[in-house]
């Protein structure tokens, strides 16, 4: 039973079709990298997985729960799906510790002390224990993104979604974030990652999805993708991002 | 200036005699007593109207940012309605028209009607500010809140509103100061507030300059004190690591 299953998902903004019959599966423990040119629908696809974006056709199951079903308790489902954004989206008016504990307390009903402990442990893990009492605005981009990953982990997610987690970072900060993600992947976290970091893909991805104009045009085992991509579009795209 | 006569405030309002100590006692009322009570009315009207305006303005502003079309429409209609009719006309509507349309409102004191009128007028303006504040956070914060498993109300409560209010403290401050100034329309329905006091006291004493200077001074002090109080609040809730109140 796959952790994430998409069957023929289509979505429109008015007349404009953003997603066209997208189907794929993510098994438990699998790491999937999603790439493709700007505007191809990567963010939209990943936001459909936890219902942040509605879709008009098809079906998405997360842990066998249907995301599109109006009867589904979306907040409950989302609480178990970690999400990391391009622009971090930490809550700026809360200290780092509060960022890590508020949802544990308000959503999962954990005690304040328990939530704080868990938060501090995760801060340790991403190497930011010393920043616990600071505010997001006082941290560098790379640090903020590591906190954002820790915040997602604080909810004990069953899988995690990343939307270009390193593309808003200065180059020297990209690796500190990728390192955390590689470690997560190696520990067996189920991950769906929109990124153009092909180094990351080569290292830990099981499969690579290539999107173009709202369609999944490649969905291959990593080896096959980097070896001989079938579509010309993917070929061009790969050569562009690999040579810089 | 030799022609000024501040003694006017020590005069009894009935017989015009100067009362020693300037405060009338036992049934006598001096102009100073009246001035202070008028100030009290001004502050009461303003404070209560501000409470009404903040509550309803926040609610309407929030509704306008929800994903529900009906609620957005309600908030929009409310805002346009109360924003586009002149304040004085609204006060008269509440005083003369609404009670004839809604009989239970007939016995309601004009003080309450003015609070409602001024409160609703200002709520439309605050609704605008609250909406703008929430929208300035863009979609990212809302998505981040929802992605953590917060319900929509929880996302507003814990994520969007704390930042939105910080961002809009400056316009809220000037709106609160406007309420004090706008409360002068209450004179039109015979509330004995500062403006009405000025009109009447100046007529009775022919001491227009002193009367208006005193009233002006009290308006100024009230608005200025409020401004300082809001600045204090703004500094207290300032987020470390951010310039100004917040925003990206
Ligand atoms: N709210 C919206 N209304 C209309 N069109 C939208 C909306 N959001 C996104 N789109 C369009 O949908 C398409 C897919 O957008 P999406 O953000 O998913 O692309 P992406 O692959 O993530 O691109 P990027 O690499 O630039 O992040 C784009 O053409 C975009 O302009
Ligand atoms: Mg995107």
PDB file of C-alpha atoms and ligand atoms in Angstrom, chain A residues 11-14 16-19 35-47 53 86 163-164 167 194 196 211 214, ligand 1:
ATOM      1  CA  UNK A  11      -6.693  20.868 -11.962  1.00  0.00           C
ATOM      2  CA  UNK A  12      -7.735  24.068 -13.675  1.00  0.00           C
ATOM      3  CA  UNK A  13      -7.464  27.742 -12.839  1.00  0.00           C
ATOM      4  CA  UNK A  14     -10.457  28.947 -14.787  1.00  0.00           C
ATOM      5  CA  UNK A  16      -6.080  27.194 -17.756  1.00  0.00           C
ATOM      6  CA  UNK A  17      -5.168  23.609 -16.975  1.00  0.00           C
ATOM      7  CA  UNK A  18      -2.340  23.470 -14.410  1.00  0.00           C
ATOM      8  CA  UNK A  19      -2.332  19.722 -13.877  1.00  0.00           C
ATOM      9  CA  UNK A  35      11.653  18.671 -11.254  1.00  0.00           C
ATOM     10  CA  UNK A  36      10.706  20.558 -14.365  1.00  0.00           C
ATOM     11  CA  UNK A  37      10.704  24.046 -15.825  1.00  0.00           C
ATOM     12  CA  UNK A  38       9.171  27.029 -14.101  1.00  0.00           C
ATOM     13  CA  UNK A  39       5.397  27.059 -14.322  1.00  0.00           C
ATOM     14  CA  UNK A  40       5.149  23.335 -15.063  1.00  0.00           C
ATOM     15  CA  UNK A  41       2.935  22.728 -12.019  1.00  0.00           C
ATOM     16  CA  UNK A  42       5.390  21.259  -9.498  1.00  0.00           C
ATOM     17  CA  UNK A  43       4.273  23.430  -6.580  1.00  0.00           C
ATOM     18  CA  UNK A  44       0.650  22.915  -7.470  1.00  0.00           C
ATOM     19  CA  UNK A  45       1.092  19.156  -7.603  1.00  0.00           C
ATOM     20  CA  UNK A  46       2.764  18.970  -4.222  1.00  0.00           C
ATOM     21  CA  UNK A  47       0.203  21.288  -2.614  1.00  0.00           C
ATOM     22  CA  UNK A  53      -4.790  23.320  -3.348  1.00  0.00           C
ATOM     23  CA  UNK A  86      10.583  27.776  -0.429  1.00  0.00           C
ATOM     24  CA  UNK A 163       8.705  22.751  -2.305  1.00  0.00           C
ATOM     25  CA  UNK A 164      12.057  24.049  -3.547  1.00  0.00           C
ATOM     26  CA  UNK A 167      16.027  27.850  -4.031  1.00  0.00           C
ATOM     27  CA  UNK A 194      10.451  19.580  -5.589  1.00  0.00           C
ATOM     28  CA  UNK A 196      16.545  21.276  -8.983  1.00  0.00           C
ATOM     29  CA  UNK A 211       6.947  17.666 -15.192  1.00  0.00           C
ATOM     30  CA  UNK A 214       1.093  20.269 -16.058  1.00  0.00           C
TER      31      UNK A 214
HETATM   32  N1  LIG C   1      -3.694  31.106  -8.237  1.00  0.00           N
HETATM   33  C1  LIG C   1      -3.406  30.913  -9.535  1.00  0.00           C
HETATM   34  N2  LIG C   1      -4.220  31.362 -10.485  1.00  0.00           N
HETATM   35  C2  LIG C   1      -3.933  31.163 -11.785  1.00  0.00           C
HETATM   36  N3  LIG C   1      -2.843  30.528 -12.239  1.00  0.00           N
HETATM   37  C3  LIG C   1      -1.984  30.060 -11.330  1.00  0.00           C
HETATM   38  C4  LIG C   1      -2.210  30.227  -9.923  1.00  0.00           C
HETATM   39  N4  LIG C   1      -1.175  29.643  -9.257  1.00  0.00           N
HETATM   40  C5  LIG C   1      -0.362  29.148 -10.214  1.00  0.00           C
HETATM   41  N5  LIG C   1      -0.837  29.395 -11.436  1.00  0.00           N
HETATM   42  C6  LIG C   1      -0.225  28.972 -12.711  1.00  0.00           C
HETATM   43  O1  LIG C   1      -0.126  27.582 -12.701  1.00  0.00           O
HETATM   44  C7  LIG C   1       1.073  27.165 -13.326  1.00  0.00           C
HETATM   45  C8  LIG C   1       1.814  26.222 -12.413  1.00  0.00           C
HETATM   46  O2  LIG C   1       2.262  26.926 -11.276  1.00  0.00           O
HETATM   47  P1  LIG C   1       3.223  26.262 -10.212  1.00  0.00           P
HETATM   48  O3  LIG C   1       3.486  27.278  -9.168  1.00  0.00           O
HETATM   49  O4  LIG C   1       2.661  24.960  -9.771  1.00  0.00           O
HETATM   50  O5  LIG C   1       4.519  26.013 -11.076  1.00  0.00           O
HETATM   51  P2  LIG C   1       5.934  25.513 -10.601  1.00  0.00           P
HETATM   52  O6  LIG C   1       6.263  24.333 -11.457  1.00  0.00           O
HETATM   53  O7  LIG C   1       5.974  25.322  -9.153  1.00  0.00           O
HETATM   54  O8  LIG C   1       6.867  26.710 -11.049  1.00  0.00           O
HETATM   55  P3  LIG C   1       8.141  27.356 -10.313  1.00  0.00           P
HETATM   56  O9  LIG C   1       9.320  26.527 -10.666  1.00  0.00           O
HETATM   57  O10 LIG C   1       8.228  28.727 -10.904  1.00  0.00           O
HETATM   58  O11 LIG C   1       7.868  27.370  -8.830  1.00  0.00           O
HETATM   59  C9  LIG C   1       1.831  28.417 -13.673  1.00  0.00           C
HETATM   60  O12 LIG C   1       1.665  28.671 -15.038  1.00  0.00           O
HETATM   61  C10 LIG C   1       1.190  29.473 -12.847  1.00  0.00           C
HETATM   62  O13 LIG C   1       1.227  30.710 -13.525  1.00  0.00           O
END
